[in-house]
Amino acid sequence: MTAEGLPMTVPAQDLPDRVRIHEVGARDGLQNEKSAVPTEVKAEFIRRLADAGLTTIEATSFVHPAWVPQLADAEDLFPQVADLPVALPVLVPNQRGLDRALALGARRVAVFASATESFAKANLNRTLDESLAVFEPVVRRAKDEGVQVRGYVSMCFGDPWEGAVPLHQVVRVCRALRDMGCDELSLGDTIGVATPGHVLELLSLLNEEGVPTNVLGVHFHDTYGQALANTYAALEHGVTTVDASAGGLGGCPYAKSATGNLATEDLVWMLHGLGIDTGVDLGRLVATSAWMADQLGRPSPSRTVRALSHKDQ
Ligand code: HMG
Ligand code: MG
């Protein structure tokens, strides 16, 4: 560690020079919060994340307000941050969600599929194939409007109802989303059960089945403390897009065993230590998560936030 409280830079072989962090704290991080976070606090959170150097900040979801009450203020929030010079993707589950997002000028959207029937039903109230059929015209219309589309695939490594998830099921959903026209896919370990060999096996199989690494991002929840190890494995495979949540906030209201995402600060500490550029100012990011933890009334679960917040005490 340096005197400034930053990691020593000691590069490792065969890793990318730069990683794009897809920050999900304002969406995945907050969607599970029980008490309503004021819209102004969410907007300030997003502004601070942008100021810390994050360039892709998932802002909110245009889902049914009764399904995710915390994000029912999407129409109020999005215009408050729309002028920031960063990409602000939003989740859209269907045509209605896309209408709402386009009406506010969103230029990036994400549909969210599941590798399993159980989660498709729990999260989208549809079978897996019905949900893909809903997404198809959503993706087509977004592309026609010149809007960039991400396709999430949840439960890639395990499912709380079904247990192990066969890799070919994950590949089938990934290929369907690519065939629809999704620009990027994000491989979700919704309940945080993956281990590095499993990650490498899925990435290799996707490549063999025609899905190239450069369209893949990884989205690890940290339930079993594996998110950083899994990320390192993905980096070794050549993945350069990593999802993370400031302060390690998060969880999915429709998957009870999901905890927070990989904390952005823990990710940045590792990446900067490896000499991998992220564009993020770690000090500002830690200050943002410490501020957000105060707003939520409990300490951040991020190890790096805790270590750096207490450094001077
Ligand atoms: P449904 O009840 O089947 O909806 O829910 P429906 O299509 O039957 O429509 C019923 C009513 O809802 C209609 O109104 C629609 O207009 C309205 P009515 O005609 O009765 O007055 N409606 C909407 N209203 C506002 N916005 C909309 C919308 N859609 C329909 N977009 C639905 C289906 C998809 C809407 C529901 O299941 C839903 O909103 N689910 C979202 C669940 C969610 O947000 N989960 C968390 C995000 S996913 C995640 O966290 C995982 C991820 O992080 C990756 C990982 O970790 O794996 C991405
Ligand atoms: Mg998630």
mmCIF file of C-alpha atoms and ligand atoms in Angstrom:
data_model
loop_
_atom_site.group_PDB
_atom_site.id
_atom_site.type_symbol
_atom_site.label_atom_id
_atom_site.label_comp_id
_atom_site.label_asym_id
_atom_site.label_seq_id
_atom_site.Cartn_x
_atom_site.Cartn_y
_atom_site.Cartn_z
ATOM 1 C CA MET A 1 0.000 0.000 0.000
ATOM 2 C CA THR A 2 1.237 3.522 -0.777
ATOM 3 C CA ALA A 3 1.331 6.474 1.622
ATOM 4 C CA GLU A 4 -1.774 7.875 -0.151
ATOM 5 C CA GLY A 5 -3.813 4.814 0.827
ATOM 6 C CA LEU A 6 -3.712 3.265 -2.634
ATOM 7 C CA PRO A 7 -2.601 -0.240 -3.587
ATOM 8 C CA MET A 8 0.948 -0.789 -4.833
ATOM 9 C CA THR A 9 0.867 -1.353 -8.578
ATOM 10 C CA VAL A 10 2.284 -4.760 -9.437
ATOM 11 C CA PRO A 11 1.030 -5.895 -12.860
ATOM 12 C CA ALA A 12 0.345 -9.541 -13.692
ATOM 13 C CA GLN A 13 0.791 -11.165 -17.113
ATOM 14 C CA ASP A 14 -1.878 -11.421 -19.781
ATOM 15 C CA LEU A 15 -4.552 -9.205 -18.272
ATOM 16 C CA PRO A 16 -6.402 -6.360 -20.029
ATOM 17 C CA ASP A 17 -4.932 -2.818 -19.840
ATOM 18 C CA ARG A 18 -8.296 -1.282 -19.130
ATOM 19 C CA VAL A 19 -11.604 -2.420 -17.642
ATOM 20 C CA ARG A 20 -14.957 -0.673 -18.046
ATOM 21 C CA ILE A 21 -16.885 -0.820 -14.799
ATOM 22 C CA HIS A 22 -20.652 -1.017 -15.253
ATOM 23 C CA GLU A 23 -21.802 0.564 -12.000
ATOM 24 C CA VAL A 24 -25.098 -0.887 -10.746
ATOM 25 C CA GLY A 25 -25.334 0.628 -7.240
ATOM 26 C CA ALA A 26 -28.197 2.986 -8.012
ATOM 27 C CA ARG A 27 -30.271 0.179 -9.555
ATOM 28 C CA ASP A 28 -29.261 -3.290 -8.316
ATOM 29 C CA GLY A 29 -27.862 -1.735 -5.152
ATOM 30 C CA LEU A 30 -30.969 0.181 -4.137
ATOM 31 C CA GLN A 31 -33.780 -1.950 -5.586
ATOM 32 C CA ASN A 32 -33.903 -4.163 -2.497
ATOM 33 C CA GLU A 33 -33.839 -1.355 0.107
ATOM 34 C CA LYS A 34 -36.941 -1.623 2.241
ATOM 35 C CA SER A 35 -37.365 2.057 3.174
ATOM 36 C CA ALA A 36 -37.848 4.536 0.352
ATOM 37 C CA VAL A 37 -34.660 6.405 -0.528
ATOM 38 C CA PRO A 38 -35.592 9.977 -1.527
ATOM 39 C CA THR A 39 -35.250 10.666 -5.257
ATOM 40 C CA GLU A 40 -32.877 13.585 -4.537
ATOM 41 C CA VAL A 41 -30.553 11.239 -2.624
ATOM 42 C CA LYS A 42 -30.500 8.807 -5.557
ATOM 43 C CA ALA A 43 -29.734 11.666 -7.956
ATOM 44 C CA GLU A 44 -26.937 12.901 -5.702
ATOM 45 C CA PHE A 45 -25.558 9.338 -5.463
ATOM 46 C CA ILE A 46 -25.436 9.091 -9.272
ATOM 47 C CA ARG A 47 -23.836 12.537 -9.601
ATOM 48 C CA ARG A 48 -21.158 11.597 -7.064
ATOM 49 C CA LEU A 49 -20.486 8.292 -8.842
ATOM 50 C CA ALA A 50 -19.990 10.197 -12.102
ATOM 51 C CA ASP A 51 -17.711 12.655 -10.323
ATOM 52 C CA ALA A 52 -15.647 9.685 -9.045
ATOM 53 C CA GLY A 53 -14.957 8.726 -12.669
ATOM 54 C CA LEU A 54 -17.507 5.998 -13.358
ATOM 55 C CA THR A 55 -18.624 6.283 -16.974
ATOM 56 C CA THR A 56 -21.458 3.726 -17.092
ATOM 57 C CA ILE A 57 -23.976 4.151 -14.276
ATOM 58 C CA GLU A 58 -27.148 2.076 -14.352
ATOM 59 C CA ALA A 59 -29.663 4.639 -13.144
ATOM 60 C CA THR A 60 -32.992 2.917 -12.475
ATOM 61 C CA SER A 61 -35.607 0.465 -13.814
ATOM 62 C CA PHE A 62 -38.795 1.095 -15.770
ATOM 63 C CA VAL A 63 -40.450 -1.977 -14.278
ATOM 64 C CA HIS A 64 -43.890 -2.252 -12.744
ATOM 65 C CA PRO A 65 -43.841 0.067 -9.674
ATOM 66 C CA ALA A 66 -45.641 -2.507 -7.528
ATOM 67 C CA TRP A 67 -42.951 -5.100 -8.312
ATOM 68 C CA VAL A 68 -40.044 -2.859 -7.275
ATOM 69 C CA PRO A 69 -41.500 0.010 -5.202
ATOM 70 C CA GLN A 70 -38.051 1.464 -4.454
ATOM 71 C CA LEU A 71 -37.613 2.357 -8.139
ATOM 72 C CA ALA A 72 -41.158 3.654 -8.673
ATOM 73 C CA ASP A 73 -39.683 7.167 -8.980
ATOM 74 C CA ALA A 74 -37.883 6.399 -12.267
ATOM 75 C CA GLU A 75 -39.785 9.150 -14.120
ATOM 76 C CA ASP A 76 -38.723 11.729 -11.514
ATOM 77 C CA LEU A 77 -35.160 10.520 -11.149
ATOM 78 C CA PHE A 78 -34.018 10.048 -14.727
ATOM 79 C CA PRO A 79 -34.469 13.700 -15.826
ATOM 80 C CA GLN A 80 -32.484 14.843 -12.761
ATOM 81 C CA VAL A 81 -29.365 13.027 -13.966
ATOM 82 C CA ALA A 82 -29.905 12.875 -17.738
ATOM 83 C CA ASP A 83 -27.469 15.718 -18.445
ATOM 84 C CA LEU A 84 -24.486 13.983 -16.840
ATOM 85 C CA PRO A 85 -21.705 13.224 -19.356
ATOM 86 C CA VAL A 86 -21.898 9.454 -18.687
ATOM 87 C CA ALA A 87 -23.866 6.508 -20.057
ATOM 88 C CA LEU A 88 -27.024 5.924 -17.991
ATOM 89 C CA PRO A 89 -28.503 2.517 -18.860
ATOM 90 C CA VAL A 90 -31.948 1.647 -17.483
ATOM 91 C CA LEU A 91 -33.765 -1.678 -17.139
ATOM 92 C CA VAL A 92 -36.858 -2.313 -19.282
ATOM 93 C CA PRO A 93 -38.802 -5.573 -18.855
ATOM 94 C CA ASN A 94 -41.221 -5.085 -21.775
ATOM 95 C CA GLN A 95 -42.630 -2.647 -24.358
ATOM 96 C CA ARG A 96 -44.284 -0.560 -21.652
ATOM 97 C CA GLY A 97 -40.932 -0.157 -19.917
ATOM 98 C CA LEU A 98 -39.247 0.765 -23.193
ATOM 99 C CA ASP A 99 -41.964 3.358 -23.943
ATOM 100 C CA ARG A 100 -41.334 4.973 -20.569
ATOM 101 C CA ALA A 101 -37.557 4.969 -21.039
ATOM 102 C CA LEU A 102 -37.654 6.341 -24.589
ATOM 103 C CA ALA A 103 -40.100 9.071 -23.580
ATOM 104 C CA LEU A 104 -37.398 10.420 -21.245
ATOM 105 C CA GLY A 105 -34.630 10.157 -23.839
ATOM 106 C CA ALA A 106 -32.811 7.069 -22.500
ATOM 107 C CA ARG A 107 -30.089 5.987 -24.937
ATOM 108 C CA ARG A 108 -29.176 2.688 -23.295
ATOM 109 C CA VAL A 109 -31.534 0.039 -22.052
ATOM 110 C CA ALA A 110 -31.199 -3.453 -20.647
ATOM 111 C CA VAL A 111 -33.591 -6.370 -20.897
ATOM 112 C CA PHE A 112 -33.193 -9.073 -18.258
ATOM 113 C CA ALA A 113 -33.644 -12.730 -18.994
ATOM 114 C CA SER A 114 -33.139 -15.801 -16.866
ATOM 115 C CA ALA A 115 -31.290 -19.036 -17.545
ATOM 116 C CA THR A 116 -33.938 -20.867 -15.502
ATOM 117 C CA GLU A 117 -37.710 -21.289 -15.661
ATOM 118 C CA SER A 118 -38.140 -20.685 -11.932
ATOM 119 C CA PHE A 119 -36.539 -17.248 -11.949
ATOM 120 C CA ALA A 120 -38.250 -16.215 -15.208
ATOM 121 C CA LYS A 121 -41.525 -16.933 -13.440
ATOM 122 C CA ALA A 122 -40.560 -15.254 -10.158
ATOM 123 C CA ASN A 123 -38.999 -12.162 -11.711
ATOM 124 C CA LEU A 124 -41.014 -11.602 -14.874
ATOM 125 C CA ASN A 125 -44.217 -13.611 -14.352
ATOM 126 C CA ARG A 126 -43.508 -15.459 -17.616
ATOM 127 C CA THR A 127 -42.010 -18.748 -18.755
ATOM 128 C CA LEU A 128 -38.493 -18.462 -20.103
ATOM 129 C CA ASP A 129 -39.661 -18.644 -23.725
ATOM 130 C CA GLU A 130 -42.530 -16.221 -23.096
ATOM 131 C CA SER A 131 -40.058 -13.737 -21.621
ATOM 132 C CA LEU A 132 -37.759 -14.068 -24.656
ATOM 133 C CA ALA A 133 -40.781 -13.478 -26.901
ATOM 134 C CA VAL A 134 -41.541 -10.291 -24.916
ATOM 135 C CA PHE A 135 -37.955 -9.065 -25.322
ATOM 136 C CA GLU A 136 -37.688 -9.654 -29.063
ATOM 137 C CA PRO A 137 -39.770 -6.633 -30.205
ATOM 138 C CA VAL A 138 -38.323 -4.541 -27.355
ATOM 139 C CA VAL A 139 -34.777 -5.117 -28.569
ATOM 140 C CA ARG A 140 -35.754 -4.605 -32.219
ATOM 141 C CA ARG A 141 -37.459 -1.296 -31.502
ATOM 142 C CA ALA A 142 -34.638 -0.055 -29.295
ATOM 143 C CA LYS A 143 -32.109 -0.881 -32.027
ATOM 144 C CA ASP A 144 -34.291 0.864 -34.646
ATOM 145 C CA GLU A 145 -34.158 3.952 -32.425
ATOM 146 C CA GLY A 146 -30.362 3.722 -32.235
ATOM 147 C CA VAL A 147 -30.467 2.772 -28.555
ATOM 148 C CA GLN A 148 -27.793 0.434 -27.208
ATOM 149 C CA VAL A 149 -29.142 -2.754 -25.633
ATOM 150 C CA ARG A 150 -27.646 -4.921 -22.914
ATOM 151 C CA GLY A 151 -29.080 -8.371 -22.237
ATOM 152 C CA TYR A 152 -28.779 -9.686 -18.707
ATOM 153 C CA VAL A 153 -28.883 -13.413 -18.079
ATOM 154 C CA SER A 154 -29.608 -14.244 -14.442
ATOM 155 C CA MET A 155 -28.931 -17.507 -12.580
ATOM 156 C CA CYS A 156 -26.032 -18.468 -14.858
ATOM 157 C CA PHE A 157 -24.254 -20.449 -12.127
ATOM 158 C CA GLY A 158 -26.994 -21.701 -9.834
ATOM 159 C CA ASP A 159 -30.621 -21.100 -8.959
ATOM 160 C CA PRO A 160 -32.232 -21.079 -5.485
ATOM 161 C CA TRP A 161 -35.163 -23.237 -6.650
ATOM 162 C CA GLU A 162 -33.500 -25.482 -9.256
ATOM 163 C CA GLY A 163 -29.972 -25.869 -7.859
ATOM 164 C CA ALA A 164 -27.321 -26.490 -10.516
ATOM 165 C CA VAL A 165 -27.956 -24.819 -13.874
ATOM 166 C CA PRO A 166 -26.752 -26.740 -16.939
ATOM 167 C CA LEU A 167 -24.352 -24.613 -18.996
ATOM 168 C CA HIS A 168 -26.208 -25.343 -22.229
ATOM 169 C CA GLN A 169 -29.295 -23.610 -20.779
ATOM 170 C CA VAL A 170 -27.233 -20.471 -20.184
ATOM 171 C CA VAL A 171 -25.745 -20.646 -23.673
ATOM 172 C CA ARG A 172 -29.187 -21.023 -25.253
ATOM 173 C CA VAL A 173 -30.462 -17.837 -23.579
ATOM 174 C CA CYS A 174 -27.259 -15.917 -24.390
ATOM 175 C CA ARG A 175 -27.514 -16.904 -28.031
ATOM 176 C CA ALA A 176 -31.195 -15.961 -28.186
ATOM 177 C CA LEU A 177 -30.421 -12.488 -26.812
ATOM 178 C CA ARG A 178 -27.534 -12.046 -29.257
ATOM 179 C CA ASP A 179 -29.712 -13.182 -32.169
ATOM 180 C CA MET A 180 -32.291 -10.570 -31.186
ATOM 181 C CA GLY A 181 -29.606 -7.901 -31.485
ATOM 182 C CA CYS A 182 -28.374 -7.271 -27.938
ATOM 183 C CA ASP A 183 -25.060 -5.423 -28.185
ATOM 184 C CA GLU A 184 -23.734 -6.750 -24.904
ATOM 185 C CA LEU A 185 -24.573 -9.579 -22.513
ATOM 186 C CA SER A 186 -24.063 -9.609 -18.763
ATOM 187 C CA LEU A 187 -23.646 -13.005 -17.128
ATOM 188 C CA GLY A 188 -25.405 -12.839 -13.769
ATOM 189 C CA ASP A 189 -24.423 -14.855 -10.742
ATOM 190 C CA THR A 190 -27.577 -13.648 -9.030
ATOM 191 C CA ILE A 191 -27.065 -15.629 -5.810
ATOM 192 C CA GLY A 192 -23.270 -15.489 -5.732
ATOM 193 C CA VAL A 193 -22.542 -19.227 -5.889
ATOM 194 C CA ALA A 194 -20.061 -19.322 -8.798
ATOM 195 C CA THR A 195 -16.415 -20.305 -8.410
ATOM 196 C CA PRO A 196 -13.603 -19.433 -10.848
ATOM 197 C CA GLY A 197 -13.443 -22.755 -12.731
ATOM 198 C CA HIS A 198 -17.182 -22.581 -13.361
ATOM 199 C CA VAL A 199 -16.793 -19.051 -14.750
ATOM 200 C CA LEU A 200 -13.998 -20.132 -17.101
ATOM 201 C CA GLU A 201 -15.988 -23.136 -18.281
ATOM 202 C CA LEU A 202 -19.008 -20.994 -19.157
ATOM 203 C CA LEU A 203 -16.903 -18.357 -20.936
ATOM 204 C CA SER A 204 -15.121 -21.034 -23.009
ATOM 205 C CA LEU A 205 -18.366 -22.740 -23.945
ATOM 206 C CA LEU A 206 -19.919 -19.427 -24.985
ATOM 207 C CA ASN A 207 -16.917 -18.771 -27.239
ATOM 208 C CA GLU A 208 -17.207 -22.248 -28.753
ATOM 209 C CA GLU A 209 -20.909 -21.621 -29.401
ATOM 210 C CA GLY A 210 -20.220 -18.374 -31.245
ATOM 211 C CA VAL A 211 -20.571 -15.756 -28.496
ATOM 212 C CA PRO A 212 -17.311 -13.764 -28.439
ATOM 213 C CA THR A 213 -15.696 -12.530 -25.232
ATOM 214 C CA ASN A 214 -15.806 -8.884 -26.335
ATOM 215 C CA VAL A 215 -19.627 -8.778 -25.984
ATOM 216 C CA LEU A 216 -19.584 -10.328 -22.514
ATOM 217 C CA GLY A 217 -19.683 -8.644 -19.131
ATOM 218 C CA VAL A 218 -19.734 -10.365 -15.755
ATOM 219 C CA HIS A 219 -22.135 -9.607 -12.911
ATOM 220 C CA PHE A 220 -21.171 -11.276 -9.670
ATOM 221 C CA HIS A 221 -23.091 -11.029 -6.428
ATOM 222 C CA ASP A 222 -20.782 -11.680 -3.478
ATOM 223 C CA THR A 223 -22.888 -13.981 -1.285
ATOM 224 C CA TYR A 224 -20.127 -16.569 -0.823
ATOM 225 C CA GLY A 225 -17.177 -14.146 -1.060
ATOM 226 C CA GLN A 226 -16.218 -15.390 -4.527
ATOM 227 C CA ALA A 227 -16.905 -12.297 -6.612
ATOM 228 C CA LEU A 228 -13.327 -10.989 -6.823
ATOM 229 C CA ALA A 229 -11.837 -14.431 -7.534
ATOM 230 C CA ASN A 230 -14.451 -14.956 -10.237
ATOM 231 C CA THR A 231 -13.686 -11.539 -11.691
ATOM 232 C CA TYR A 232 -9.963 -12.346 -11.835
ATOM 233 C CA ALA A 233 -10.749 -15.548 -13.727
ATOM 234 C CA ALA A 234 -12.913 -13.596 -16.182
ATOM 235 C CA LEU A 235 -10.133 -11.026 -16.695
ATOM 236 C CA GLU A 236 -7.678 -13.812 -17.476
ATOM 237 C CA HIS A 237 -10.153 -15.025 -20.089
ATOM 238 C CA GLY A 238 -10.174 -11.532 -21.648
ATOM 239 C CA VAL A 239 -13.394 -10.033 -20.254
ATOM 240 C CA THR A 240 -13.115 -6.229 -19.957
ATOM 241 C CA THR A 241 -16.597 -5.262 -18.712
ATOM 242 C CA VAL A 242 -17.262 -5.876 -15.017
ATOM 243 C CA ASP A 243 -20.450 -4.990 -13.149
ATOM 244 C CA ALA A 244 -20.091 -3.763 -9.584
ATOM 245 C CA SER A 245 -22.051 -1.837 -6.999
ATOM 246 C CA ALA A 246 -20.623 1.080 -5.032
ATOM 247 C CA GLY A 247 -20.244 0.088 -1.401
ATOM 248 C CA GLY A 248 -21.364 -3.481 -2.184
ATOM 249 C CA LEU A 249 -25.048 -2.512 -1.989
ATOM 250 C CA GLY A 250 -27.591 -4.811 -3.465
ATOM 251 C CA GLY A 251 -29.648 -7.915 -3.884
ATOM 252 C CA CYS A 252 -32.631 -9.007 -5.916
ATOM 253 C CA PRO A 253 -36.103 -8.791 -4.354
ATOM 254 C CA TYR A 254 -37.185 -11.862 -6.354
ATOM 255 C CA ALA A 255 -34.227 -14.100 -5.372
ATOM 256 C CA LYS A 256 -34.155 -14.361 -1.596
ATOM 257 C CA SER A 257 -30.607 -15.654 -1.357
ATOM 258 C CA ALA A 258 -29.093 -12.788 -3.363
ATOM 259 C CA THR A 259 -26.881 -10.386 -1.389
ATOM 260 C CA GLY A 260 -24.981 -7.363 -2.590
ATOM 261 C CA ASN A 261 -22.962 -7.190 -5.770
ATOM 262 C CA LEU A 262 -19.203 -7.164 -5.894
ATOM 263 C CA ALA A 263 -18.281 -3.841 -4.266
ATOM 264 C CA THR A 264 -16.911 -1.354 -6.792
ATOM 265 C CA GLU A 265 -14.228 -0.224 -4.325
ATOM 266 C CA ASP A 266 -12.951 -3.788 -3.784
ATOM 267 C CA LEU A 267 -12.842 -4.240 -7.566
ATOM 268 C CA VAL A 268 -11.007 -0.938 -8.108
ATOM 269 C CA TRP A 269 -8.477 -1.785 -5.393
ATOM 270 C CA MET A 270 -7.630 -5.053 -7.162
ATOM 271 C CA LEU A 271 -7.624 -3.582 -10.678
ATOM 272 C CA HIS A 272 -5.418 -0.623 -9.757
ATOM 273 C CA GLY A 273 -3.088 -2.959 -7.890
ATOM 274 C CA LEU A 274 -2.785 -4.949 -11.102
ATOM 275 C CA GLY A 275 -2.061 -1.744 -13.039
ATOM 276 C CA ILE A 276 -5.387 -1.957 -14.901
ATOM 277 C CA ASP A 277 -6.874 1.420 -15.756
ATOM 278 C CA THR A 278 -10.497 2.132 -14.741
ATOM 279 C CA GLY A 279 -10.640 5.942 -14.771
ATOM 280 C CA VAL A 280 -12.008 5.812 -11.219
ATOM 281 C CA ASP A 281 -10.749 7.964 -8.347
ATOM 282 C CA LEU A 282 -10.826 5.492 -5.450
ATOM 283 C CA GLY A 283 -10.838 8.172 -2.725
ATOM 284 C CA ARG A 284 -13.869 9.926 -4.198
ATOM 285 C CA LEU A 285 -15.645 6.628 -4.684
ATOM 286 C CA VAL A 286 -15.056 5.583 -1.060
ATOM 287 C CA ALA A 287 -16.313 8.988 0.123
ATOM 288 C CA THR A 288 -19.455 8.487 -1.995
ATOM 289 C CA SER A 289 -20.159 5.050 -0.539
ATOM 290 C CA ALA A 290 -19.491 6.267 3.006
ATOM 291 C CA TRP A 291 -21.957 9.108 2.339
ATOM 292 C CA MET A 292 -24.538 6.658 0.957
ATOM 293 C CA ALA A 293 -24.054 4.349 3.950
ATOM 294 C CA ASP A 294 -24.908 7.332 6.188
ATOM 295 C CA GLN A 295 -28.059 7.959 4.138
ATOM 296 C CA LEU A 296 -29.084 4.303 4.557
ATOM 297 C CA GLY A 297 -28.156 4.273 8.243
ATOM 298 C CA ARG A 298 -25.801 1.293 8.219
ATOM 299 C CA PRO A 299 -22.129 0.698 7.372
ATOM 300 C CA SER A 300 -21.058 -0.340 3.896
ATOM 301 C CA PRO A 301 -20.306 -4.070 3.533
ATOM 302 C CA SER A 302 -17.325 -3.231 1.290
ATOM 303 C CA ARG A 303 -14.023 -4.182 2.918
ATOM 304 C CA THR A 304 -12.229 -1.427 1.030
ATOM 305 C CA VAL A 305 -14.746 1.233 2.042
ATOM 306 C CA ARG A 306 -14.394 0.180 5.680
ATOM 307 C CA ALA A 307 -10.596 0.083 5.561
ATOM 308 C CA LEU A 308 -10.183 3.433 3.837
ATOM 309 C CA SER A 309 -12.929 5.193 5.805
ATOM 310 C CA HIS A 310 -11.176 4.266 9.073
ATOM 311 C CA LYS A 311 -7.657 4.937 7.835
ATOM 312 C CA ASP A 312 -7.281 8.326 9.558
ATOM 313 C CA GLN A 313 -9.011 7.444 12.829
HETATM 314 P P1 HMG B 1 -47.218 -8.678 -15.027
HETATM 315 O O1 HMG B 1 -48.006 -8.527 -13.784
HETATM 316 O O2 HMG B 1 -47.216 -10.011 -15.710
HETATM 317 O O3 HMG B 1 -47.586 -7.525 -16.043
HETATM 318 O O4 HMG B 1 -45.707 -8.280 -14.643
HETATM 319 P P2 HMG B 1 -48.585 -7.534 -17.268
HETATM 320 O O5 HMG B 1 -47.808 -7.516 -18.524
HETATM 321 O O6 HMG B 1 -49.639 -8.598 -17.079
HETATM 322 O O7 HMG B 1 -49.298 -6.112 -17.085
HETATM 323 C C1 HMG B 1 -50.099 -5.856 -15.906
HETATM 324 C C2 HMG B 1 -50.225 -4.353 -15.702
HETATM 325 O O8 HMG B 1 -48.942 -3.815 -15.406
HETATM 326 C C3 HMG B 1 -50.737 -3.606 -16.932
HETATM 327 O O9 HMG B 1 -51.519 -2.513 -16.446
HETATM 328 C C4 HMG B 1 -49.481 -3.038 -17.548
HETATM 329 O O10 HMG B 1 -49.673 -1.835 -18.285
HETATM 330 C C5 HMG B 1 -48.635 -2.763 -16.311
HETATM 331 P P3 HMG B 1 -53.122 -2.528 -16.578
HETATM 332 O O11 HMG B 1 -53.379 -2.682 -18.041
HETATM 333 O O12 HMG B 1 -53.545 -3.739 -15.786
HETATM 334 O O13 HMG B 1 -53.491 -1.227 -15.952
HETATM 335 N N1 HMG B 1 -47.214 -2.807 -16.665
HETATM 336 C C6 HMG B 1 -46.329 -1.839 -16.405
HETATM 337 N N2 HMG B 1 -46.427 -0.655 -15.792
HETATM 338 C C7 HMG B 1 -45.327 0.111 -15.734
HETATM 339 N N3 HMG B 1 -44.131 -0.261 -16.249
HETATM 340 C C8 HMG B 1 -43.980 -1.451 -16.853
HETATM 341 C C9 HMG B 1 -45.116 -2.286 -16.935
HETATM 342 N N4 HMG B 1 -45.299 -3.505 -17.475
HETATM 343 C C10 HMG B 1 -46.581 -3.827 -17.293
HETATM 344 N N5 HMG B 1 -42.793 -1.800 -17.356
HETATM 345 C C11 HMG B 1 -43.586 -7.389 -15.308
HETATM 346 C C12 HMG B 1 -44.676 -8.375 -15.625
HETATM 347 C C13 HMG B 1 -42.400 -7.663 -16.206
HETATM 348 C C14 HMG B 1 -44.114 -5.977 -15.531
HETATM 349 C C15 HMG B 1 -43.182 -7.553 -13.808
HETATM 350 O O14 HMG B 1 -42.895 -8.897 -13.588
HETATM 351 C C16 HMG B 1 -41.988 -6.721 -13.422
HETATM 352 O O15 HMG B 1 -42.046 -5.482 -13.405
HETATM 353 N N6 HMG B 1 -40.848 -7.383 -13.050
HETATM 354 C C17 HMG B 1 -39.621 -6.683 -12.712
HETATM 355 C C18 HMG B 1 -38.855 -7.454 -11.673
HETATM 356 C C19 HMG B 1 -37.535 -6.753 -11.378
HETATM 357 O O16 HMG B 1 -37.370 -5.569 -11.645
HETATM 358 N N7 HMG B 1 -36.567 -7.504 -10.806
HETATM 359 C C20 HMG B 1 -35.270 -6.972 -10.475
HETATM 360 C C21 HMG B 1 -34.398 -6.706 -11.672
HETATM 361 S S1 HMG B 1 -33.608 -8.153 -12.328
HETATM 362 C C22 HMG B 1 -32.186 -8.358 -11.355
HETATM 363 O O17 HMG B 1 -32.032 -7.695 -10.373
HETATM 364 C C23 HMG B 1 -31.127 -9.319 -11.833
HETATM 365 C C24 HMG B 1 -29.904 -8.603 -12.443
HETATM 366 O O18 HMG B 1 -29.295 -7.735 -11.500
HETATM 367 C C25 HMG B 1 -28.863 -9.648 -12.928
HETATM 368 C C26 HMG B 1 -28.522 -10.702 -11.865
HETATM 369 O O19 HMG B 1 -28.110 -10.345 -10.753
HETATM 370 O O20 HMG B 1 -28.672 -11.886 -12.205
HETATM 371 C C27 HMG B 1 -30.313 -7.747 -13.663
HETATM 372 MG MG MG B 2 -27.913 -8.357 -9.956
#
